[in-house]
Tab-separated table of C-alpha atoms and ligand atoms in Angstrom:
chain	number	residue	atom	x	y	z
J	135	UNK	CA	274.729	55.979	-94.613
J	136	UNK	CA	272.472	52.928	-94.785
J	137	UNK	CA	273.105	50.400	-97.557
J	138	UNK	CA	272.012	46.898	-98.565
J	139	UNK	CA	275.019	44.621	-98.177
J	140	UNK	CA	275.756	41.021	-99.108
J	141	UNK	CA	276.881	39.052	-96.054
J	142	UNK	CA	276.558	35.474	-97.270
J	143	UNK	CA	274.298	33.185	-99.251
J	144	UNK	CA	270.688	34.315	-98.700
J	145	UNK	CA	271.970	36.859	-96.191
J	146	UNK	CA	271.464	40.489	-97.193
J	147	UNK	CA	271.663	43.061	-94.414
J	148	UNK	CA	271.035	46.770	-94.226
J	149	UNK	CA	273.913	48.257	-92.265
J	150	UNK	CA	275.716	51.563	-91.794
J	151	UNK	CA	278.660	52.005	-94.150
J	152	UNK	CA	280.873	55.054	-94.784
J	153	UNK	CA	279.303	57.707	-97.027
J	154	UNK	CA	280.720	57.665	-100.560
J	155	UNK	CA	282.777	60.713	-101.499
J	156	UNK	CA	284.298	62.270	-104.577
J	157	UNK	CA	287.458	60.255	-105.319
J	158	UNK	CA	288.229	61.478	-108.840
J	159	UNK	CA	287.572	64.964	-110.236
J	160	UNK	CA	285.219	63.310	-112.761
J	161	UNK	CA	282.978	61.792	-110.030
J	162	UNK	CA	279.596	62.847	-108.749
J	163	UNK	CA	277.754	61.701	-105.642
J	164	UNK	CA	274.004	61.321	-105.819
J	165	UNK	CA	271.409	61.060	-103.090
J	166	UNK	CA	269.420	57.996	-104.103
J	167	UNK	CA	265.648	58.509	-104.158
J	168	UNK	CA	264.608	55.183	-105.797
J	169	UNK	CA	266.535	52.010	-106.536
J	170	UNK	CA	265.378	48.737	-108.104
J	171	UNK	CA	265.770	45.090	-107.157
J	172	UNK	CA	266.654	42.994	-110.212
J	173	UNK	CA	266.722	39.346	-111.258
J	174	UNK	CA	270.464	39.873	-111.688
J	175	UNK	CA	270.756	40.602	-107.950
J	176	UNK	CA	269.353	37.133	-107.324
J	177	UNK	CA	272.378	35.512	-109.001
J	178	UNK	CA	274.562	37.168	-106.339
J	179	UNK	CA	272.171	36.012	-103.644
J	180	UNK	CA	273.071	32.398	-104.423
J	181	UNK	CA	274.739	31.152	-107.639
J	182	UNK	CA	277.583	33.701	-107.847
J	183	UNK	CA	278.237	33.880	-104.101
J	184	UNK	CA	281.867	32.813	-104.583
J	185	UNK	CA	282.598	36.178	-106.170
J	186	UNK	CA	281.079	38.232	-103.340
J	187	UNK	CA	282.666	39.481	-100.139
J	188	UNK	CA	280.785	40.141	-96.909
J	189	UNK	CA	279.973	43.840	-96.792
J	190	UNK	CA	279.719	44.379	-100.571
J	191	UNK	CA	277.104	47.059	-101.264
J	192	UNK	CA	274.720	45.748	-103.937
J	193	UNK	CA	272.223	47.248	-106.376
J	194	UNK	CA	272.543	48.663	-109.875
J	195	UNK	CA	269.244	50.391	-110.702
J	196	UNK	CA	269.408	53.786	-108.953
J	197	UNK	CA	268.170	57.275	-109.556
J	198	UNK	CA	268.354	60.383	-107.439
J	199	UNK	CA	269.510	63.945	-107.004
J	200	UNK	CA	273.066	65.129	-107.589
J	201	UNK	CA	274.559	65.985	-104.223
J	202	UNK	CA	278.130	66.878	-105.119
J	203	UNK	CA	280.259	67.014	-108.278
J	204	UNK	CA	284.013	66.737	-108.800
J	205	UNK	CA	286.068	69.671	-110.063
J	206	UNK	CA	286.260	68.328	-113.641
J	207	UNK	CA	282.518	67.748	-114.067
J	208	UNK	CA	280.906	70.342	-116.308
J	209	UNK	CA	277.711	68.668	-117.587
J	210	UNK	CA	276.071	68.090	-114.247
J	211	UNK	CA	275.028	70.359	-111.401
J	212	UNK	CA	274.088	69.865	-107.798
J	213	UNK	CA	270.313	69.374	-107.685
J	214	UNK	CA	270.002	67.707	-111.110
J	215	UNK	CA	267.629	64.733	-111.234
J	216	UNK	CA	269.446	61.731	-112.752
J	217	UNK	CA	269.134	58.027	-113.515
J	218	UNK	CA	272.352	55.992	-113.414
J	219	UNK	CA	272.898	53.195	-116.001
J	220	UNK	CA	274.190	49.957	-114.500
J	221	UNK	CA	277.358	49.712	-116.658
J	222	UNK	CA	280.252	51.766	-115.302
J	223	UNK	CA	281.651	53.131	-118.573
J	224	UNK	CA	283.831	56.043	-119.613
J	225	UNK	CA	282.103	57.138	-122.819
J	226	UNK	CA	285.413	57.896	-124.529
J	227	UNK	CA	287.335	54.637	-125.145
J	228	UNK	CA	287.243	52.633	-128.386
J	229	UNK	CA	284.451	50.253	-127.330
J	230	UNK	CA	282.392	53.106	-125.886
J	231	UNK	CA	282.869	54.752	-129.295
J	232	UNK	CA	281.099	51.700	-130.748
J	233	UNK	CA	278.337	52.139	-128.134
J	234	UNK	CA	279.393	48.797	-126.640
J	235	UNK	CA	279.218	50.302	-123.185
J	236	UNK	CA	279.068	46.952	-121.390
J	237	UNK	CA	282.556	46.291	-122.804
J	238	UNK	CA	284.174	49.646	-121.853
J	239	UNK	CA	287.948	49.245	-122.187
J	240	UNK	CA	288.598	51.698	-119.371
J	241	UNK	CA	286.688	49.631	-116.801
J	242	UNK	CA	287.150	46.066	-118.140
J	243	UNK	CA	288.267	43.632	-115.452
J	244	UNK	CA	291.369	41.942	-116.875
J	245	UNK	CA	292.032	39.959	-113.722
J	246	UNK	CA	288.803	38.043	-114.299
J	247	UNK	CA	288.682	38.354	-118.076
J	248	UNK	CA	285.355	40.169	-117.890
J	249	UNK	CA	283.838	43.245	-119.524
J	250	UNK	CA	282.999	46.650	-118.097
J	251	UNK	CA	282.499	47.079	-114.375
J	252	UNK	CA	278.948	47.133	-113.087
J	253	UNK	CA	277.556	48.838	-110.012
J	254	UNK	CA	277.112	46.434	-107.104
J	255	UNK	CA	278.014	43.318	-109.028
J	256	UNK	CA	280.755	41.187	-107.445
J	257	UNK	CA	284.495	40.892	-107.952
J	258	UNK	CA	283.865	39.675	-111.493
J	259	UNK	CA	282.686	43.168	-112.380
J	260	UNK	CA	284.935	45.466	-110.395
J	261	UNK	CA	283.413	45.245	-106.898
J	262	UNK	CA	282.017	48.755	-107.351
J	263	UNK	CA	279.771	49.828	-104.437
J	264	UNK	CA	276.174	49.605	-105.604
J	265	UNK	CA	273.031	51.680	-105.651
J	266	UNK	CA	270.806	50.067	-103.011
J	267	UNK	CA	272.051	52.714	-100.618
J	268	UNK	CA	271.301	56.243	-99.480
J	269	UNK	CA	274.141	57.700	-101.551
J	270	UNK	CA	276.111	56.540	-104.580
J	271	UNK	CA	279.439	57.572	-106.057
J	272	UNK	CA	279.057	57.838	-109.849
J	273	UNK	CA	282.281	57.818	-111.915
J	274	UNK	CA	282.487	59.470	-115.373
J	275	UNK	CA	279.793	61.878	-114.241
J	276	UNK	CA	279.973	64.010	-117.379
J	277	UNK	CA	278.902	61.035	-119.463
J	278	UNK	CA	277.149	58.342	-117.462
J	279	UNK	CA	274.173	59.800	-115.564
J	280	UNK	CA	271.043	60.473	-117.591
J	281	UNK	CA	269.423	63.791	-116.702
J	282	UNK	CA	265.654	63.450	-116.472
J	283	UNK	CA	262.951	66.123	-116.196
J	284	UNK	CA	261.170	67.156	-113.013
J	285	UNK	CA	257.486	66.339	-112.805
J	286	UNK	CA	256.549	62.678	-113.111
J	287	UNK	CA	257.266	60.407	-110.145
J	288	UNK	CA	260.534	58.442	-110.010
J	289	UNK	CA	259.054	55.266	-111.528
J	290	UNK	CA	258.568	56.988	-114.887
J	291	UNK	CA	262.334	57.262	-115.318
J	292	UNK	CA	263.879	54.782	-112.871
J	293	UNK	CA	263.745	51.828	-115.262
J	294	UNK	CA	266.085	53.639	-117.671
J	295	UNK	CA	268.819	52.321	-115.336
J	296	UNK	CA	268.325	48.744	-116.569
J	297	UNK	CA	264.902	47.253	-117.373
J	298	UNK	CA	263.940	49.510	-120.303
J	299	UNK	CA	267.271	49.572	-122.194
J	300	UNK	CA	267.886	45.877	-121.467
J	301	UNK	CA	264.484	44.871	-122.819
J	302	UNK	CA	264.903	47.256	-125.770
J	303	UNK	CA	268.307	45.793	-126.699
J	304	UNK	CA	266.928	42.254	-126.378
J	305	UNK	CA	264.140	43.158	-128.779
J	306	UNK	CA	266.494	44.824	-131.295
J	307	UNK	CA	268.806	41.807	-131.166
J	308	UNK	CA	265.812	39.503	-131.744
J	309	UNK	CA	265.227	41.183	-135.138
J	310	UNK	CA	261.576	40.120	-135.316
J	311	UNK	CA	260.365	40.611	-138.896
J	312	UNK	CA	257.333	42.813	-139.508
J	313	UNK	CA	254.185	40.964	-138.565
J	314	UNK	CA	256.347	38.215	-137.040
J	315	UNK	CA	255.948	36.126	-133.922
J	316	UNK	CA	258.132	36.443	-130.851
J	317	UNK	CA	258.393	33.883	-128.061
J	318	UNK	CA	259.477	35.405	-124.740
J	319	UNK	CA	260.766	32.931	-122.163
J	320	UNK	CA	260.374	34.350	-118.663
J	321	UNK	CA	257.853	36.942	-117.509
J	322	UNK	CA	259.944	38.495	-114.753
J	323	UNK	CA	260.574	42.235	-115.074
J	324	UNK	CA	262.814	41.827	-118.124
J	325	UNK	CA	260.636	39.350	-120.039
J	326	UNK	CA	257.547	41.358	-119.113
J	327	UNK	CA	259.004	44.631	-120.402
J	328	UNK	CA	260.322	42.971	-123.576
J	329	UNK	CA	256.861	41.584	-124.278
J	330	UNK	CA	255.296	45.031	-123.754
J	331	UNK	CA	257.747	46.600	-126.176
J	332	UNK	CA	257.261	43.899	-128.813
J	333	UNK	CA	253.461	44.211	-128.594
J	334	UNK	CA	253.763	47.940	-129.106
J	335	UNK	CA	255.795	47.289	-132.274
J	336	UNK	CA	252.890	45.188	-133.535
J	337	UNK	CA	254.427	41.749	-133.130
J	338	UNK	CA	252.566	38.673	-132.004
J	339	UNK	CA	253.965	37.723	-128.587
J	340	UNK	CA	253.792	34.392	-126.753
J	341	UNK	CA	255.104	34.560	-123.166
J	342	UNK	CA	256.100	31.598	-121.012
J	343	UNK	CA	256.584	31.430	-117.246
J	344	UNK	CA	255.542	29.238	-114.331
J	345	UNK	CA	254.288	32.061	-112.129
J	346	UNK	CA	250.618	32.731	-112.795
J	347	UNK	CA	250.475	36.374	-111.744
J	348	UNK	CA	253.479	37.181	-113.925
J	349	UNK	CA	251.726	35.656	-116.928
J	350	UNK	CA	248.570	37.593	-116.044
J	351	UNK	CA	250.519	40.873	-116.253
J	352	UNK	CA	251.705	40.274	-119.830
J	353	UNK	CA	248.395	38.767	-120.857
J	354	UNK	CA	246.639	41.943	-119.731
J	355	UNK	CA	248.803	43.848	-122.206
J	356	UNK	CA	247.981	41.576	-125.108
J	357	UNK	CA	250.433	38.649	-125.030
J	358	UNK	CA	249.338	35.042	-125.465
J	359	UNK	CA	250.621	33.024	-122.526
J	360	UNK	CA	251.789	29.492	-121.842
J	361	UNK	CA	252.136	28.104	-118.345
J	362	UNK	CA	255.424	26.177	-118.191
J	363	UNK	CA	254.094	23.528	-115.790
J	364	UNK	CA	251.022	22.933	-117.955
J	365	UNK	CA	253.144	22.686	-121.109
J	366	UNK	CA	255.501	20.215	-119.397
J	367	UNK	CA	252.517	17.938	-118.696
J	368	UNK	CA	252.104	17.717	-122.475
J	369	UNK	CA	254.925	17.615	-125.016
J	370	UNK	CA	256.738	20.645	-123.603
J	371	UNK	CA	256.937	24.330	-124.411
J	372	UNK	CA	258.596	24.057	-127.829
J	373	UNK	CA	255.922	21.669	-129.108
J	374	UNK	CA	253.137	23.835	-127.675
J	375	UNK	CA	254.609	26.885	-129.400
J	376	UNK	CA	254.947	25.039	-132.706
J	377	UNK	CA	251.256	24.171	-132.433
J	378	UNK	CA	250.537	27.892	-132.210
J	379	UNK	CA	252.776	28.807	-135.164
J	380	UNK	CA	251.760	26.570	-138.078
J	381	UNK	CA	254.141	23.870	-136.886
J	382	UNK	CA	257.077	26.122	-137.761
J	383	UNK	CA	258.063	27.872	-134.543
J	384	UNK	CA	258.384	31.605	-133.808
J	385	UNK	CA	260.585	33.930	-135.893
J	386	UNK	CA	262.497	34.908	-132.782
J	387	UNK	CA	262.895	33.901	-129.163
J	388	UNK	CA	263.973	36.146	-126.326
J	389	UNK	CA	265.440	34.144	-123.458
J	390	UNK	CA	264.798	36.277	-120.356
J	391	UNK	CA	265.427	33.589	-117.738
J	392	UNK	CA	269.168	33.006	-117.386
J	393	UNK	CA	271.429	30.704	-115.428
J	394	UNK	CA	268.946	29.733	-112.718
J	395	UNK	CA	266.200	28.338	-114.951
J	396	UNK	CA	263.565	26.142	-113.413
J	397	UNK	CA	263.634	22.579	-114.725
J	398	UNK	CA	267.395	21.879	-114.731
J	399	UNK	CA	267.822	19.352	-111.901
J	400	UNK	CA	271.431	18.243	-112.488
J	401	UNK	CA	272.835	21.736	-112.866
J	402	UNK	CA	270.818	22.924	-109.853
J	403	UNK	CA	272.636	20.370	-107.714
J	404	UNK	CA	276.010	21.414	-109.151
J	405	UNK	CA	275.327	25.087	-108.474
J	406	UNK	CA	274.257	24.316	-104.913
J	407	UNK	CA	277.394	22.217	-104.343
J	408	UNK	CA	279.617	25.044	-105.581
J	409	UNK	CA	277.999	27.496	-103.173
J	410	UNK	CA	278.900	25.195	-100.285
J	411	UNK	CA	282.622	25.188	-101.105
J	412	UNK	CA	285.035	27.746	-99.697
J	413	UNK	CA	285.489	30.656	-102.149
J	414	UNK	CA	289.066	29.650	-102.962
J	415	UNK	CA	287.771	26.367	-104.396
J	416	UNK	CA	284.432	27.557	-105.729
J	417	UNK	CA	285.803	30.534	-107.667
J	418	UNK	CA	288.005	28.566	-110.125
J	419	UNK	CA	285.415	25.802	-110.293
J	420	UNK	CA	282.678	28.234	-111.299
J	421	UNK	CA	284.954	29.995	-113.786
J	422	UNK	CA	286.412	26.930	-115.491
J	423	UNK	CA	283.760	24.270	-115.105
J	424	UNK	CA	280.683	26.199	-114.050
J	425	UNK	CA	277.497	24.882	-115.557
J	426	UNK	CA	274.372	26.947	-116.022
J	427	UNK	CA	270.832	25.718	-115.642
J	428	UNK	CA	270.037	25.558	-119.317
J	429	UNK	CA	266.371	24.514	-119.460
J	430	UNK	CA	265.168	27.819	-120.920
J	431	UNK	CA	268.007	28.059	-123.434
J	432	UNK	CA	267.328	24.510	-124.643
J	433	UNK	CA	263.670	25.455	-125.062
J	434	UNK	CA	264.689	28.512	-127.078
J	435	UNK	CA	266.855	26.426	-129.407
J	436	UNK	CA	264.161	23.806	-129.824
J	437	UNK	CA	261.333	26.289	-130.353
J	438	UNK	CA	262.822	28.875	-132.722
J	439	UNK	CA	261.904	28.386	-136.370
J	440	UNK	CA	264.591	27.386	-138.864
J	441	UNK	CA	266.683	30.444	-139.695
J	442	UNK	CA	265.181	32.348	-136.747
J	443	UNK	CA	266.936	34.424	-134.101
J	444	UNK	CA	267.541	33.802	-130.411
J	445	UNK	CA	268.290	36.839	-128.296
J	446	UNK	CA	269.658	35.844	-124.892
J	447	UNK	CA	269.156	38.535	-122.292
J	448	UNK	CA	269.173	36.260	-119.224
J	449	UNK	CA	272.579	36.240	-117.532
J	450	UNK	CA	274.832	33.192	-117.959
J	451	UNK	CA	278.099	32.412	-116.199
J	452	UNK	CA	279.171	28.875	-117.026
J	453	UNK	CA	282.233	27.776	-118.974
J	454	UNK	CA	281.377	24.177	-119.841
J	455	UNK	CA	277.758	24.389	-120.859
J	456	UNK	CA	276.761	21.508	-123.130
J	457	UNK	CA	274.948	22.944	-126.156
J	458	UNK	CA	273.166	21.053	-128.964
J	459	UNK	CA	275.502	22.306	-131.687
J	460	UNK	CA	274.111	19.971	-134.346
J	461	UNK	CA	270.586	21.231	-133.820
J	462	UNK	CA	271.767	24.859	-133.699
J	463	UNK	CA	273.838	24.483	-136.873
J	464	UNK	CA	271.258	22.461	-138.737
J	465	UNK	CA	268.438	24.866	-137.908
J	466	UNK	CA	270.597	27.819	-138.947
J	467	UNK	CA	269.963	29.556	-135.663
J	468	UNK	CA	271.119	33.145	-135.294
J	469	UNK	CA	272.278	33.987	-131.810
J	470	UNK	CA	272.864	37.313	-130.069
J	471	UNK	CA	273.391	37.998	-126.391
J	472	UNK	CA	275.103	40.080	-123.790
J	473	UNK	CA	274.880	42.567	-121.001
J	474	UNK	CA	272.875	45.587	-122.109
J	475	UNK	CA	274.748	48.638	-123.400
J	476	UNK	CA	272.439	50.781	-121.319
J	477	UNK	CA	273.654	54.267	-122.272
J	478	UNK	CA	273.259	53.397	-125.972
J	479	UNK	CA	269.482	53.377	-125.661
J	480	UNK	CA	268.629	55.818	-122.880
J	481	UNK	CA	268.276	58.998	-124.975
J	482	UNK	CA	265.886	57.318	-127.404
J	483	UNK	CA	263.852	55.789	-124.574
J	484	UNK	CA	263.788	58.964	-122.489
J	485	UNK	CA	262.238	60.757	-125.457
J	486	UNK	CA	259.411	58.223	-125.398
J	487	UNK	CA	258.765	58.682	-121.665
J	488	UNK	CA	258.809	62.415	-121.212
J	489	UNK	CA	255.141	63.087	-122.059
J	490	UNK	CA	253.784	59.579	-122.240
J	491	UNK	CA	253.981	56.127	-120.649
J	492	UNK	CA	253.854	53.698	-123.608
J	493	UNK	CA	255.244	50.742	-121.629
J	494	UNK	CA	253.251	51.174	-118.428
J	495	UNK	CA	256.246	52.008	-116.244
J	496	UNK	CA	254.174	54.137	-113.873
J	497	UNK	CA	252.472	50.979	-112.586
J	498	UNK	CA	255.284	48.507	-113.353
J	499	UNK	CA	256.624	48.130	-109.801
J	500	UNK	CA	254.554	45.842	-107.603
J	501	UNK	CA	256.193	46.960	-104.344
J	502	UNK	CA	257.676	50.212	-103.023
J	503	UNK	CA	259.585	49.594	-99.814
J	504	UNK	CA	261.996	51.339	-97.492
J	505	UNK	CA	265.591	50.126	-97.774
J	506	UNK	CA	265.344	48.474	-94.348
J	507	UNK	CA	262.948	45.884	-95.816
J	508	UNK	CA	265.481	44.684	-98.397
J	509	UNK	CA	266.321	41.321	-96.750
J	510	UNK	CA	262.692	40.161	-96.809
J	511	UNK	CA	262.165	41.595	-100.291
J	512	UNK	CA	265.090	39.598	-101.689
J	513	UNK	CA	263.654	36.447	-100.191
J	514	UNK	CA	260.121	36.995	-101.478
J	515	UNK	CA	261.384	38.035	-104.920
J	516	UNK	CA	263.521	34.909	-105.197
J	517	UNK	CA	260.691	32.636	-104.061
J	518	UNK	CA	258.233	34.627	-106.231
J	519	UNK	CA	255.890	34.955	-103.271
J	520	UNK	CA	253.174	37.479	-102.459
J	521	UNK	CA	252.992	38.762	-106.029
J	522	UNK	CA	256.471	40.291	-105.863
J	523	UNK	CA	257.531	41.062	-109.443
J	524	UNK	CA	259.379	44.367	-109.293
J	525	UNK	CA	260.522	45.958	-106.062
J	526	UNK	CA	261.601	49.572	-105.835
J	527	UNK	CA	263.327	50.683	-102.651
J	528	UNK	CA	262.951	54.263	-101.514
J	529	UNK	CA	265.956	54.980	-99.287
X	132	NAD	P1	263.423	37.113	-112.720
X	132	NAD	O1	264.331	36.149	-112.059
X	132	NAD	O2	262.332	37.727	-111.932
X	132	NAD	O3	262.806	36.501	-114.043
X	132	NAD	C1	263.036	35.212	-114.511
X	132	NAD	C2	261.685	34.586	-114.818
X	132	NAD	O4	261.893	33.351	-115.516
X	132	NAD	C3	260.895	34.240	-113.566
X	132	NAD	O5	259.608	34.809	-113.641
X	132	NAD	C4	260.834	32.708	-113.578
X	132	NAD	O6	259.654	32.197	-113.013
X	132	NAD	C5	260.948	32.404	-115.054
X	132	NAD	N1	261.461	31.071	-115.392
X	132	NAD	C6	262.296	30.276	-114.690
X	132	NAD	N2	262.566	29.155	-115.373
X	132	NAD	C7	261.885	29.236	-116.547
X	132	NAD	C8	261.795	28.389	-117.676
X	132	NAD	N3	262.452	27.234	-117.716
X	132	NAD	N4	261.002	28.792	-118.709
X	132	NAD	C9	260.327	29.972	-118.661
X	132	NAD	N5	260.404	30.830	-117.611
X	132	NAD	C10	261.175	30.461	-116.573
X	132	NAD	O7	264.397	38.264	-113.233
X	132	NAD	P2	264.382	39.475	-114.286
X	132	NAD	O8	264.700	40.719	-113.516
X	132	NAD	O9	263.198	39.466	-115.161
X	132	NAD	O10	265.672	39.059	-115.113
X	132	NAD	C11	265.623	37.987	-116.033
X	132	NAD	C12	267.018	37.623	-116.477
X	132	NAD	O11	267.599	38.742	-117.171
X	132	NAD	C13	267.980	37.318	-115.327
X	132	NAD	O12	268.865	36.290	-115.701
X	132	NAD	C14	268.754	38.609	-115.180
X	132	NAD	O13	270.021	38.407	-114.599
X	132	NAD	C15	268.859	39.016	-116.616
X	132	NAD	N6	269.208	40.416	-116.861
X	132	NAD	C16	270.086	40.643	-117.858
X	132	NAD	C17	270.462	41.923	-118.172
X	132	NAD	C18	271.393	42.165	-119.310
X	132	NAD	O14	271.940	43.260	-119.415
X	132	NAD	N7	271.589	41.208	-120.200
X	132	NAD	C19	269.941	42.991	-117.431
X	132	NAD	C20	269.008	42.731	-116.420
X	132	NAD	C21	268.645	41.433	-116.144
X	133	ZN	ZN1	269.045	45.053	-113.069
X	134	ZN	ZN1	284.791	53.239	-122.233
């Protein structure tokens, strides 16, 4: 089959790889009909390269049709239409019992000290072949895949794999009080969707990004927007947001940017240096001394009102990140973060999508492309060129 593979920094290639097959009686194999490109894939493209191996099949936002099921699978039949959450989780261990699916004890990666395995997401997360491919092996098939109805086109349901539950969890963790104000840093797919959801709940939303067309998307749905570059010409984002919130700051901030934030020159150089080292040197360096680009997180800490909540949904990977503990302690900041527990939210969200499109998912993707165009799509998505916000591949 054809699959998008990582071959090196900035080097994704679509090549022929062996078809996946049933390896455990609890597996299913799906024929992928749509599969998303995510901001998280961009970390593999560059910053986390030390944990990738040439040939790794990437992608973690797939949906499709069940092609084959293992002998122990009873909930799923050939021909079912399913979306696959990005966490590989068993559904039956202690942490899964707590709905902490991104921490599944059955698939945790003890060698690296990390949580549940993820599809297509490096050695840190199990090196599980990913979903930007024609076919995908899905473990724990009685629990993991989300069956979705026939009828609407793929885009209605595809974002249940990541964007919708991730944005939903970020919003729940932000605990915005009724009638409160939420600052959303980043207007990529995740920040955009979070803003849409918060607006629907009746919150006031202020979105920040440096890409004009991304801001225009959230503005069209009712968010107030701040251009990062413009704000930096003044006293910065936090001050601009205070001006908009009675000098107090927003009740909550969702940080939807992550470890490659714009405006972190020193850490950018460090990350680039690490990617130039051989893996054997870069891997321990990134794990023990890795530093994230913290510009957005600093803004969140500065901007949030005293006693407010910061919900970090952007992915971080560093181990020695300098944080302003005095400011965080003194302001009584509440902090929540983590990889989304996708399966915890999918039933609730699916119920909202079956007859309606409250979050505008039908027109959320900016580009639908064949898998063969993945290398160029990664490049344009990273450089934020040609209006690329959300790419969906159709293998
Ligand atoms: P993205 O890279 O398209 O979005 C990031 C956005 O932040 C971009 O639009 C960029 O212009 C903007 N940005 C950069 N620096 C900024 C700054 N200093 N201030 C404000 N905005 C800034 O990706 P995405 O798909 O929207 O993902 C966003 C983040 O969420 C990534 O880190 C991704 O890995 C993470 N993510 C986390 C989970 C999870 O489970 N926690 C799931 C999916 C994605
Ligand atoms: Zn994703
Ligand atoms: Zn589990």
